Coordinates of C-alpha atoms in Angstrom, one line a residue:
X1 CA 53.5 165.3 86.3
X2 CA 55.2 167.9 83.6
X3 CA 55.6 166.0 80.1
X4 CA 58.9 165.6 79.1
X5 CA 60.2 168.3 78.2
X6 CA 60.4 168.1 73.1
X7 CA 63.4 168.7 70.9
X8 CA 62.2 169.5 67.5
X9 CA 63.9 168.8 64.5
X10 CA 63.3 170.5 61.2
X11 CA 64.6 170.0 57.8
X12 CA 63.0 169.4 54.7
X13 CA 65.4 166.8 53.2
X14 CA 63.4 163.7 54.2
X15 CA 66.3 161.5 54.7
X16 CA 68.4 164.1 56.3
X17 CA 65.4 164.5 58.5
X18 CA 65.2 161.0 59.2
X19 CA 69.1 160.8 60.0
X20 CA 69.3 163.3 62.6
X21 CA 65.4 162.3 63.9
X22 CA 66.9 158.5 64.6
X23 CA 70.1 160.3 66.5
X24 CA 68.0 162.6 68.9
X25 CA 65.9 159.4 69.4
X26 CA 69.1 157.2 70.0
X27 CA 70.8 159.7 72.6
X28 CA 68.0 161.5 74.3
X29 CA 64.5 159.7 74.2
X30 CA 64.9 158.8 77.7
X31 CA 64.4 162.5 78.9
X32 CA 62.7 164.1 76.1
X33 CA 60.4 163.7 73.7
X34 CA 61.7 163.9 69.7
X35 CA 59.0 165.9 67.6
X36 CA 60.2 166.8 63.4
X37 CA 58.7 168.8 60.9
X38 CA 59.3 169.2 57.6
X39 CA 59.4 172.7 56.5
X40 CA 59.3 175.9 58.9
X41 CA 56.0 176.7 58.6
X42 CA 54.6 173.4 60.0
X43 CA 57.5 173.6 62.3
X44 CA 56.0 176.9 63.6
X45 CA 52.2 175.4 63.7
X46 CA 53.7 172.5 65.7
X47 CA 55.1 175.2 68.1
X48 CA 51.7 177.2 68.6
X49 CA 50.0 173.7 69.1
X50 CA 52.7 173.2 72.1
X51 CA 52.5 176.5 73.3
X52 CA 48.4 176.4 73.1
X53 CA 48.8 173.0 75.5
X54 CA 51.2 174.2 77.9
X55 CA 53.9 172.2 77.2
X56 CA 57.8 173.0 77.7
X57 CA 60.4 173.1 74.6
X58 CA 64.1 172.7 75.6
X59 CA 65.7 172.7 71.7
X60 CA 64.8 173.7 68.3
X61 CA 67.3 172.2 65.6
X62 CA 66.6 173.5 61.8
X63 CA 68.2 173.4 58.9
X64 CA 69.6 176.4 56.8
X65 CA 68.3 175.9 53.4
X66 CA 64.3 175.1 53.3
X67 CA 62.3 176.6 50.5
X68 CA 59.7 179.1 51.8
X69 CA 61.2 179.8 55.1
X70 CA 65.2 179.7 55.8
X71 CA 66.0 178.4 59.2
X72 CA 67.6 181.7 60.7
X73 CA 64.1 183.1 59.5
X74 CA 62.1 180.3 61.5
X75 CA 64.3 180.1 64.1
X76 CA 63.6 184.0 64.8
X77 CA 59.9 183.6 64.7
X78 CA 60.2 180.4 66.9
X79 CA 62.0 183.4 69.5
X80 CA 58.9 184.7 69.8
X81 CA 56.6 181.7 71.0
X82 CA 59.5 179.9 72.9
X83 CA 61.9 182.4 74.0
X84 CA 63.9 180.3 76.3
X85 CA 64.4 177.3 74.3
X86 CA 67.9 176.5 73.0
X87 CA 68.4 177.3 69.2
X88 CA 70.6 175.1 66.9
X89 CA 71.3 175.8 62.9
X90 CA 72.3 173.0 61.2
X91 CA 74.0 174.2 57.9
X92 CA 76.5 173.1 55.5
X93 CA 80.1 174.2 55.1
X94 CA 79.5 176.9 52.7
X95 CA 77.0 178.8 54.7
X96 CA 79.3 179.1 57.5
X97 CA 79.7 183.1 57.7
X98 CA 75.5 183.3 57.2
X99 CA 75.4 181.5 60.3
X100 CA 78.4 183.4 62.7
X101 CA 76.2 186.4 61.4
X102 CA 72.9 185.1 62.6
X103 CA 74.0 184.3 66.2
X104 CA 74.3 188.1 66.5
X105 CA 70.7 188.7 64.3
X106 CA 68.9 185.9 65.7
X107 CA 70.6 185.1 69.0
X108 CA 71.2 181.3 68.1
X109 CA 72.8 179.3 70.5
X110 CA 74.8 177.5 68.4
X111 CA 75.7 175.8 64.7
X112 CA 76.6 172.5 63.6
X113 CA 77.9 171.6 60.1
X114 CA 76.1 168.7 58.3
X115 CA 76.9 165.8 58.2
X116 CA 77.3 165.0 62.0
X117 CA 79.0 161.7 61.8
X118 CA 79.7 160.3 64.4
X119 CA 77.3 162.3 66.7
X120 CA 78.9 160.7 69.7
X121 CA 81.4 163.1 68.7
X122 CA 80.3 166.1 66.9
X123 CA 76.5 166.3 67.9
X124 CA 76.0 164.6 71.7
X125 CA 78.3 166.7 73.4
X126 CA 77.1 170.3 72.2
X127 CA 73.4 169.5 72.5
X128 CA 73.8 168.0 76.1
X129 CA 75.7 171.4 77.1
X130 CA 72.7 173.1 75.6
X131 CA 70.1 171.0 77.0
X132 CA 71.8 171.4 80.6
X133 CA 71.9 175.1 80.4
X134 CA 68.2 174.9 79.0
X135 CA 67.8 172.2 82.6
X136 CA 69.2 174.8 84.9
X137 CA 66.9 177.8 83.8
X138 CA 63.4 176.1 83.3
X139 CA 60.7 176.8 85.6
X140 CA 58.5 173.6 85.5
X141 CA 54.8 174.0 85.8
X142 CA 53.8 173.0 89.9
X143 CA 57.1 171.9 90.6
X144 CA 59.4 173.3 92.8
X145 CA 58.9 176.2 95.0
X146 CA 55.7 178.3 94.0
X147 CA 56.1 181.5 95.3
X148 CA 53.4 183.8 96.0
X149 CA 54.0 188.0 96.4
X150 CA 53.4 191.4 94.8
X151 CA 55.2 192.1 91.8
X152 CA 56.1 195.7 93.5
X153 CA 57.8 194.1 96.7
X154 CA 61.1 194.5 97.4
X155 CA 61.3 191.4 99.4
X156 CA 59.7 189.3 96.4
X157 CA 62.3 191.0 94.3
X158 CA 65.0 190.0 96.7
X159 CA 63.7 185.9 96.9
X160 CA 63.3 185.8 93.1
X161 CA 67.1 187.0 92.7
X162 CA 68.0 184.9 95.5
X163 CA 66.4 181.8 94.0
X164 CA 67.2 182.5 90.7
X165 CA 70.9 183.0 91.9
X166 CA 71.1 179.9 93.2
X167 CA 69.5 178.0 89.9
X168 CA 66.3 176.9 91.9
X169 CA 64.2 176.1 89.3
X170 CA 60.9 178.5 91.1
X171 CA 57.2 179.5 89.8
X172 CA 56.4 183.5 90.4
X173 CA 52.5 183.9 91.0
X174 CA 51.8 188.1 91.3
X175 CA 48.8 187.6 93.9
X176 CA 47.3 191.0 91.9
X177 CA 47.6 189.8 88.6
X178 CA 47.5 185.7 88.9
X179 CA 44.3 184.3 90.0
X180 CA 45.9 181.2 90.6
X181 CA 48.1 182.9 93.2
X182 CA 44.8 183.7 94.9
X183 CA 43.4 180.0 94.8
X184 CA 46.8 178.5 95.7
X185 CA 47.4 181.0 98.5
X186 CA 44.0 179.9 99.9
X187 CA 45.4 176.1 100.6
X188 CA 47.4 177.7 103.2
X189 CA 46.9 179.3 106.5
X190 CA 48.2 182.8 105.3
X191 CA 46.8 185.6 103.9
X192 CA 48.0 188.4 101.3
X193 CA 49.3 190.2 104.5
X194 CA 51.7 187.3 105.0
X195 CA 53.1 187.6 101.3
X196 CA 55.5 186.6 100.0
X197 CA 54.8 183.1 100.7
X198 CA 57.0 180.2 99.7
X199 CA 55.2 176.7 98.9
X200 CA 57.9 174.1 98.6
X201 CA 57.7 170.9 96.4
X202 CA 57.5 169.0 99.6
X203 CA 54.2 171.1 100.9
X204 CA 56.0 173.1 103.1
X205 CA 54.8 176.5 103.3
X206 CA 56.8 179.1 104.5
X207 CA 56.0 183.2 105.1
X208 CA 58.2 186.1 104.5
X209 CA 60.8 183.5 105.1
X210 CA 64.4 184.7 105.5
X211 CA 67.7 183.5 103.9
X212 CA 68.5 181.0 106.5
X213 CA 65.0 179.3 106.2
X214 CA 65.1 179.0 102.4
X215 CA 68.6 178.1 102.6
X216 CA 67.7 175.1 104.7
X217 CA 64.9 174.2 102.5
X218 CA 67.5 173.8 99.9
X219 CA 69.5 171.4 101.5
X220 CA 72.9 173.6 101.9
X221 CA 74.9 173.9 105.0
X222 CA 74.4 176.3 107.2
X223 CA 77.4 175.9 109.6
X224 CA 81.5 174.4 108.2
X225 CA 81.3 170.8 108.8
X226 CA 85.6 171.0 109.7
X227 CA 87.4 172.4 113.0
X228 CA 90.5 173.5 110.2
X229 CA 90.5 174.2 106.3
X230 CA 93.6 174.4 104.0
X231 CA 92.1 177.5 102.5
X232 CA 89.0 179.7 103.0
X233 CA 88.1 181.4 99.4
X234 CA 85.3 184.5 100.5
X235 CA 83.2 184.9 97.6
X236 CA 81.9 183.0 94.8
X237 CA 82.1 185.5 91.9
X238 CA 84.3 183.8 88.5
X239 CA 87.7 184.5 90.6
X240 CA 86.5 182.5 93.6
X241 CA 84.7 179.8 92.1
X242 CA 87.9 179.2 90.2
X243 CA 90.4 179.4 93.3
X244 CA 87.5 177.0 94.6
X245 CA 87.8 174.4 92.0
X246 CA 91.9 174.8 92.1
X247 CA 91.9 174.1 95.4
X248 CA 89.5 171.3 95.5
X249 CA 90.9 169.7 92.7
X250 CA 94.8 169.9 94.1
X251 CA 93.9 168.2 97.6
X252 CA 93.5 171.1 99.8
X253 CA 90.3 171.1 102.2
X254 CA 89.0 173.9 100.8
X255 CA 85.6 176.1 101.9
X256 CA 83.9 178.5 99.8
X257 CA 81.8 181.4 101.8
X258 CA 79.4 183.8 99.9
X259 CA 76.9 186.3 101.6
X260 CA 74.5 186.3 98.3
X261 CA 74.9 183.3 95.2
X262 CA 77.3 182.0 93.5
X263 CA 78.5 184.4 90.1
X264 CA 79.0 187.5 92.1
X265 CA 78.4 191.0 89.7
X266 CA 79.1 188.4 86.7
X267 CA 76.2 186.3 87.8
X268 CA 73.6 188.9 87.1
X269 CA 75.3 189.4 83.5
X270 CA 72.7 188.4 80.9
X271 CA 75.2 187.5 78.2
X272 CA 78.6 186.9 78.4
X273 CA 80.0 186.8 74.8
X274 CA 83.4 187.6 75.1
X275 CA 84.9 184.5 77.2
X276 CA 87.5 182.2 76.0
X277 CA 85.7 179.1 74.6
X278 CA 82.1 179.9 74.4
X279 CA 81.7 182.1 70.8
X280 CA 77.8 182.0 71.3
X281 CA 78.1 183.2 74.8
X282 CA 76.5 182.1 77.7
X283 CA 74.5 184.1 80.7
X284 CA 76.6 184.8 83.7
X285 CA 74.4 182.2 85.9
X286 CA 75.6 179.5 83.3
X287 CA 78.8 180.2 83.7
X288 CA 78.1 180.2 87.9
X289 CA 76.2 177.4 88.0
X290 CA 79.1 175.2 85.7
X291 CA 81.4 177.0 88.1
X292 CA 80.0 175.7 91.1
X293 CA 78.7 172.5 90.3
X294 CA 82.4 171.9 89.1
X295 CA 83.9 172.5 92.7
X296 CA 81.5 171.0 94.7
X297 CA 82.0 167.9 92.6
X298 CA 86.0 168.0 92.8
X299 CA 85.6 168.5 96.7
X300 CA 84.8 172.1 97.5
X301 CA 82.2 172.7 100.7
X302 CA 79.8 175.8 99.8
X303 CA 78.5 177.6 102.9
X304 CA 75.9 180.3 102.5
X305 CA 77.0 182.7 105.1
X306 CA 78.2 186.4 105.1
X307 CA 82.1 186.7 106.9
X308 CA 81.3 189.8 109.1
X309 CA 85.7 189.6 110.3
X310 CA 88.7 188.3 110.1
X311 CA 91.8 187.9 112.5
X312 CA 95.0 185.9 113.1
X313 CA 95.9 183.9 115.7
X314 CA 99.1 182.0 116.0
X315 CA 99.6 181.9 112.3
X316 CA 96.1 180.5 111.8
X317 CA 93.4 182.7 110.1
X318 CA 90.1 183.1 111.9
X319 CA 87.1 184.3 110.3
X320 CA 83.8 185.0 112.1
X321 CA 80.6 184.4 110.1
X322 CA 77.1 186.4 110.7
X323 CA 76.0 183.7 112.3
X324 CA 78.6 183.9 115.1
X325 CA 80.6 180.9 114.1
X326 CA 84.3 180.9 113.9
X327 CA 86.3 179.0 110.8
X328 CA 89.9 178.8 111.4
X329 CA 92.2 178.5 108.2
X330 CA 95.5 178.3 107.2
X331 CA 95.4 180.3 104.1
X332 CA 92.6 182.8 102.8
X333 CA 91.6 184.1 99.5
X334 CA 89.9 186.9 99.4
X335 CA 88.1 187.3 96.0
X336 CA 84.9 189.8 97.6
X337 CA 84.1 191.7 94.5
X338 CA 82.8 194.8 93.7
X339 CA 79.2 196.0 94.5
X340 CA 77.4 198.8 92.4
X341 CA 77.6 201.8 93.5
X342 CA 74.3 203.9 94.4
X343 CA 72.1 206.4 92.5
X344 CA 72.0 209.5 94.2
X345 CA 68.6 211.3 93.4
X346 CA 65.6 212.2 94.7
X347 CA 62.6 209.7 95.4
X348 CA 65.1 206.7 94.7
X349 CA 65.2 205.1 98.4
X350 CA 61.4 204.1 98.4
X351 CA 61.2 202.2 94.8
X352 CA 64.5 200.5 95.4
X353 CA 63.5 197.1 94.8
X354 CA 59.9 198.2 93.6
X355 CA 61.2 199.2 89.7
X356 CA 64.5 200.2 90.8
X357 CA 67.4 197.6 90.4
X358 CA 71.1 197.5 90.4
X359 CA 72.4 195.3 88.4
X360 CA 70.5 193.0 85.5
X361 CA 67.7 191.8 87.6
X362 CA 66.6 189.2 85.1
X363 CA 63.7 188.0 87.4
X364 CA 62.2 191.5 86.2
X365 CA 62.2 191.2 83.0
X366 CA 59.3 189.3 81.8
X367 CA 57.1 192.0 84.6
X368 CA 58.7 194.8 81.5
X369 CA 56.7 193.3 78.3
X370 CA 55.8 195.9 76.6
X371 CA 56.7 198.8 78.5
X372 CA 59.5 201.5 77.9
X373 CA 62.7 200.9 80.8
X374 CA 65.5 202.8 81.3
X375 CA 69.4 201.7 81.9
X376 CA 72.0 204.2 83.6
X377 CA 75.3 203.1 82.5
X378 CA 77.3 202.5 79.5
X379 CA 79.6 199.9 80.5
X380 CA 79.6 196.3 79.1
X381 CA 77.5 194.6 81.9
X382 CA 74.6 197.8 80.9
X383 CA 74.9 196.7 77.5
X384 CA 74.3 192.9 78.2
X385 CA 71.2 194.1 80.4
X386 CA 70.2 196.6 77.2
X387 CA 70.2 193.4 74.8
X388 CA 68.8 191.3 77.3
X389 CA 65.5 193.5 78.1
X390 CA 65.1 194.9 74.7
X391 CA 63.5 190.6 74.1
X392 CA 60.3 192.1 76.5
X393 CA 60.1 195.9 76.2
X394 CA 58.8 197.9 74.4
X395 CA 61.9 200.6 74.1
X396 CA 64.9 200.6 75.9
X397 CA 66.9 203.6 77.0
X398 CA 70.3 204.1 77.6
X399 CA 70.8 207.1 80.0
X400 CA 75.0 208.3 79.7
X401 CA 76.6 211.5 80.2
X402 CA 79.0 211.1 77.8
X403 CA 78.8 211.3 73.5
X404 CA 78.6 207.7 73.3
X405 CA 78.9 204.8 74.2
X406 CA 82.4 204.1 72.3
X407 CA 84.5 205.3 75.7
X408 CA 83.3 202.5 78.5
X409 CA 81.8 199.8 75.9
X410 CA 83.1 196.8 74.2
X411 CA 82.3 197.3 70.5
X412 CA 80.3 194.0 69.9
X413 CA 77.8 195.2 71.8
X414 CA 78.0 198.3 70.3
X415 CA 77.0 197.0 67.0
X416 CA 74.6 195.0 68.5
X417 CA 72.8 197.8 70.0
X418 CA 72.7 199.2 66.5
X419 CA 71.3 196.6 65.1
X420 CA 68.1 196.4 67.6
X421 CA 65.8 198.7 66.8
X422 CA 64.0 199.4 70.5
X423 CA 67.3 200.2 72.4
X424 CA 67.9 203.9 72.0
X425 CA 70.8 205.7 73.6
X426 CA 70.4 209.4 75.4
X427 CA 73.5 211.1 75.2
X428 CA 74.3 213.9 77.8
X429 CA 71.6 213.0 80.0
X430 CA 71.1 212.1 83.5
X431 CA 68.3 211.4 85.7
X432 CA 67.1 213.8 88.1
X433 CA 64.3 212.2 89.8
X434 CA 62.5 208.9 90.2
X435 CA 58.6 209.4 91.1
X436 CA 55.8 206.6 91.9
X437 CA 53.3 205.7 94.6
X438 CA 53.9 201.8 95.4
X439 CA 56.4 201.6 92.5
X440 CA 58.1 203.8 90.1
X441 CA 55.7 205.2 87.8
X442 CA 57.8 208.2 86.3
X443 CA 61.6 208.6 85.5
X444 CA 62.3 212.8 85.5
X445 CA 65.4 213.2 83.4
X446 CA 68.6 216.0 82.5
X447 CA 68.2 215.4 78.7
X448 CA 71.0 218.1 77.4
X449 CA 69.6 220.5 79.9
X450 CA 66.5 220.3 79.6
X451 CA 63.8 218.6 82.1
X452 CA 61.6 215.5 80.5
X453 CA 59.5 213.3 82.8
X454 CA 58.9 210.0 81.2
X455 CA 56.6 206.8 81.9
X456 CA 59.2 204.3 82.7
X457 CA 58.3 200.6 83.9
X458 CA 61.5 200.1 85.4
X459 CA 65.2 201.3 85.8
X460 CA 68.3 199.4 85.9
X461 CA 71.6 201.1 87.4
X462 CA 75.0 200.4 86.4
X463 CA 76.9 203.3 87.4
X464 CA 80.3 202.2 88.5
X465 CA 81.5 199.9 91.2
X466 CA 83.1 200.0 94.6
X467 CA 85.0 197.1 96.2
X468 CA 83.3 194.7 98.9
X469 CA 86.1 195.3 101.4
X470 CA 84.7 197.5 104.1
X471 CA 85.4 194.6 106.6
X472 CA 88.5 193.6 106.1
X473 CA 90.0 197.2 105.8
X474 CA 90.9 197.3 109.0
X475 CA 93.1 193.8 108.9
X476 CA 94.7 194.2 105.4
X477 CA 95.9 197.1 103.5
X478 CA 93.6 198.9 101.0
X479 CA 94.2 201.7 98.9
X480 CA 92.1 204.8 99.5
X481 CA 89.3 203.4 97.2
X482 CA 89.2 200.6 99.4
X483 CA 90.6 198.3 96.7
X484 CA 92.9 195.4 98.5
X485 CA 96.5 196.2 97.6
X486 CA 99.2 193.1 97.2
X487 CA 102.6 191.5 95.6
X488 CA 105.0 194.4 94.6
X489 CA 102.7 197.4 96.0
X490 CA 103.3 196.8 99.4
X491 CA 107.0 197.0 99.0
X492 CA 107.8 199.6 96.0
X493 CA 105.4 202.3 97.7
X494 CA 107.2 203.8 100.7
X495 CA 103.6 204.6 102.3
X496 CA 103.2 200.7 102.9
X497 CA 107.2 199.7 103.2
X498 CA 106.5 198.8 106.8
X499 CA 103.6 196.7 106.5
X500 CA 105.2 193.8 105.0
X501 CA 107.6 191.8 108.1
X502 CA 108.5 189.2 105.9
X503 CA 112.4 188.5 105.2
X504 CA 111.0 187.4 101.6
X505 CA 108.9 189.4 99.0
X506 CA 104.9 189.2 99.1
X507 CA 103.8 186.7 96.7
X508 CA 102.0 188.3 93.2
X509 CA 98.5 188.1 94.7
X510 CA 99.4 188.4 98.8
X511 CA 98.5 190.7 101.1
X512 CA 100.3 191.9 103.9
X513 CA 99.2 189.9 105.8
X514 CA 101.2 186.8 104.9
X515 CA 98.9 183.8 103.9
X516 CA 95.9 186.3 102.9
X517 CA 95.6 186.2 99.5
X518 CA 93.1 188.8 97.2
X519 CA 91.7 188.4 93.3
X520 CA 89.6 189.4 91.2
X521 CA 87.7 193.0 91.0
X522 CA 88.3 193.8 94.5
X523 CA 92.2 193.7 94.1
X524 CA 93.8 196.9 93.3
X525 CA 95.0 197.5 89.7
X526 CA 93.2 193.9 88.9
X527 CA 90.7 194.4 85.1
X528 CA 87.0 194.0 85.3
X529 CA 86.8 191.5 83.4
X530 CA 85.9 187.3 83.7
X531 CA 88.7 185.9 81.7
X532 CA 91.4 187.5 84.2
X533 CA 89.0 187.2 87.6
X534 CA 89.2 183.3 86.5
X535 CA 93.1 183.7 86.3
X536 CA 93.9 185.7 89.0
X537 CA 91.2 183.2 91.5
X538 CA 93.6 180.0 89.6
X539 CA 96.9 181.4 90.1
X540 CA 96.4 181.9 93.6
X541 CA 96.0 178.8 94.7
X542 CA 99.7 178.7 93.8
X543 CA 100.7 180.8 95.8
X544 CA 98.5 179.2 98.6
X545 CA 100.8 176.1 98.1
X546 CA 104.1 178.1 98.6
X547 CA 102.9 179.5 101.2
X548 CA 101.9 176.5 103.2
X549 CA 105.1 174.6 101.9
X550 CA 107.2 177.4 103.7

């Protein structure tokens, strides 16, 4: 069994130590163990002692003023031998502004003013939001699913996002580069031609195994458990999850379907730090998973499944799943999402998935230490990815046609990509050509006219979005982007007059279909961004209640 997992305190005020030693004890010794130093640097030899045996660290708490080392300072170097762990500064009132600017400089988690009394109040809660967070991302050592592939597989890339997605805590073994992937693959009756092979906490091994296996390993339905829902919500991205938990939470019997995992294109976001209520930000699978465990919990039913069409039959709403099941509804919300849209260039199609990624792809960035990747995009969720990998690589390149960045990116992350010294941005570029055997080896680039070919570990694309919508086109109107068009549009705009039968006017969010209801990216003239995906998902389910009062 894993040893529980150690919050270490460090401050080196004895009795202030003492004080906030006896309230970590008091609140969480039942799940963790409680270490404390007294200065930074025996904070730090307490950390290489724990990393030397192997042994997990969920929260670092230090103070701001120690002599010799300052705790932004330790806290920085603690980054480097426990990059996941949760980082707290505890500092007084007057070094307030040192530590707003040090969650940008040393990516802290948070800050709490001293004293903390009563921590039931002003201590408990923040730490337990931390420590859950911390929960949801940590990969224990031999629990969980092992799984066992080639680091240059595109269907090991695909079960690592697909796991990761679904915050399955997982352990990757590269069979090339692990021996223990070697020995453990050696229990089983497979082979490395069989990889990727999943090894379940329960023993279970299963080979190349599909979404529908893994998804029954995980204890989700795989078929609607009612004949007739109140409303259907397709897709789990932020404006989905939130109709979801609406709904739930308001009495309808409500279903939420999603092809992939929950978060959609906000899921894969590394850092959120522009949405209401979390200054320190949070990673777009936090937000998810909160999202999600919310729902379920107020009533919601999750189904893993891919909605291939939809019809309407005496005023009900029927929608056919990939696995040939039929739900029948009587109200939908469509809330599909965008997908990125493709890189068009030569030797792209074989390393998609081999070095290629759209999208974040955080399960790929600890295979980047050290090595120099490259970002296409200059939009806000390219930035997140830039700040993200530039913790592993070695360099970081951002590839954009334009000047700058100033155009398409929010400015915080401007500034923060200023500030990082391996992130550098080519301006006027593009890349030409993608080259590599097994994987991508070489990125061949436009750089102001002129042809470069580069090393390159990996590239990440963010070059734009399209909307999820190609099968429900031919039900609903769509504008010729294939965004979903509702509310006022279908009435104003004499090209879709007609469409709407309707005595009364479409609701805000309504399609033309009456009862359909879109939000979130895939809804035309809707912004790209969380904050108003989350309203748009909530305010529907108003208009789901009008409608099914009429």
């Amino acid at each position: 069994m894993e040893k529980k997992p150690v919050i270490l305190a460090v401050d080196d005020d004895l009795q202030v130590l003492g004080a906030i030693d006896r309230d970590l004890r008091s609140e969480f010794r039942r799940d963790y163990r409680v270490l404390r130093a007294g200065s930074g640097q025996e904070a730090l030899d307490t950390l290489r002692e724990l990393k030397r045996r192997e042994e997990p660290l969920a929260l670092l708490l230090a103070d701001q003023r120690m002599p010799g080392m300052e705790g932004v300072e330790f806290l920085e170097q603690a980054r480097g031998i426990y990059p996941d762990a949760k980082r707290v500064l505890l500092t007084a009132y007057a070094d307030t502004e040192a530590a707003i600017r040090a969650i940008n400089n040393a990516r802290l988690d948070h800050y709490l003013l001293k004293p903390w009394d009563p921590p039931q109040e002003l201590l408990y809660p923040t730490l337990h939001d931390l420590l859950t967070a911390w929960q949801a991302q940590h990969k224990p050592r031999f629990q969980g699913v092992r799984l066992i592939g080639f680091q240059w597989s595109p269907l090991s890339h695909e079960l690592k996002d697909f796991l990761s997605g679904y915050m399955v805590a997982f352990q990757w073994l590269d069979y090339e580069t692990n021996p223990e992937a070697k020995l453990l693959l050696a229990t089983t009756d497979y082979t490395a031609a069989d990889l990727p092979v999943a090894i379940n906490a329960d023993g279970t091994v299963l080979a190349r195994p599909g979404r529908a296996a893994l998804v029954e390993k995980m204890g989700l339905p795989s078929r609607p458990a009612a004949a007739l829902y109140d409303v259907v919500v397709v897709g789990a991205g932020p404006s989905g999850l939130a109709s979801a938990v609406y709904g739930a939470s308001e009495g309808l019997k409500t279903l939420i379907v999603e092809r992939q995992s929950p978060g959609g294109q906000a899921g894969t976001s590394s850092r959120i730090e522009n949405y209401l209520g979390f200054p320190t930000g949070l990673s777009g699978a936090e937000l998810a998973h909160r999202a999600w465990t919310q729902a379920v919990r107020l009533g919601a039913e999750f189904l893993p499944e891919e909605v291939t069409a939809l019809c309407v039959q005496d005023g009900y709403k029927v929608l056919t799943l990939s696995s040939g099941a039929e739900v029948k509804t009587r109200a939908v919300v469509l809330t599909t999402g965008v997908s990125y849209r493709t890189l068009e260039v030569p030797g792209i199609d074989a390393l998609t998935g081999a070095g290629v990624y759209y999208g974040a792809a955080r399960t790929e960035a600890r295979s980047c230490d050290q090595q120099d990747v490259y970002i296409v995009g200059g939009g806000n969720s390219a930035g997140q990815a830039a700040m993200y990998l530039a913790t592993y690589a070695r360099r970081v390149f951002i590839v954009i046609r334009g000047e700058s960045l100033a155009a398409s990116m929010s400015a915080y992350l401007i500034e923060q990509i200023a500030q990082t010294a391996n992130i550098e941005i080519l301006p006027r570029a593009k890349v030409a050509a993608l080259r590599g055997q097994d994987h991508l080896q070489e990125v061949v680039l436009d750089n102001n006219g002129r042809e470069e070919v580069r090393p390159a570990r990996a590239l990440f694309v963010f070059i734009g979005a399209r909307p999820s919508t190609e099968w429900v086109c031919d039900q609903v109107l769509c504008d010729a982007k294939g965004y979903l068009l509702t509310g006022r549009d279908l009435v104003t705009d004499p090209r879709y007059a007609l469409a709407w039968k309707r005595d009364r006017e479409p609701y805000l969010l309504e399609t033309c279909v009456p009862g359909i209801f879109a939000a979130g990216d895939s809804r035309a003239g809707a912004m790209a961004r969380v904050a108003s995906a989350v309203g748009e998902g909530s305010m529907a389910i108003k208009f789901v209640h009008q409608y099914l009062d009429e």
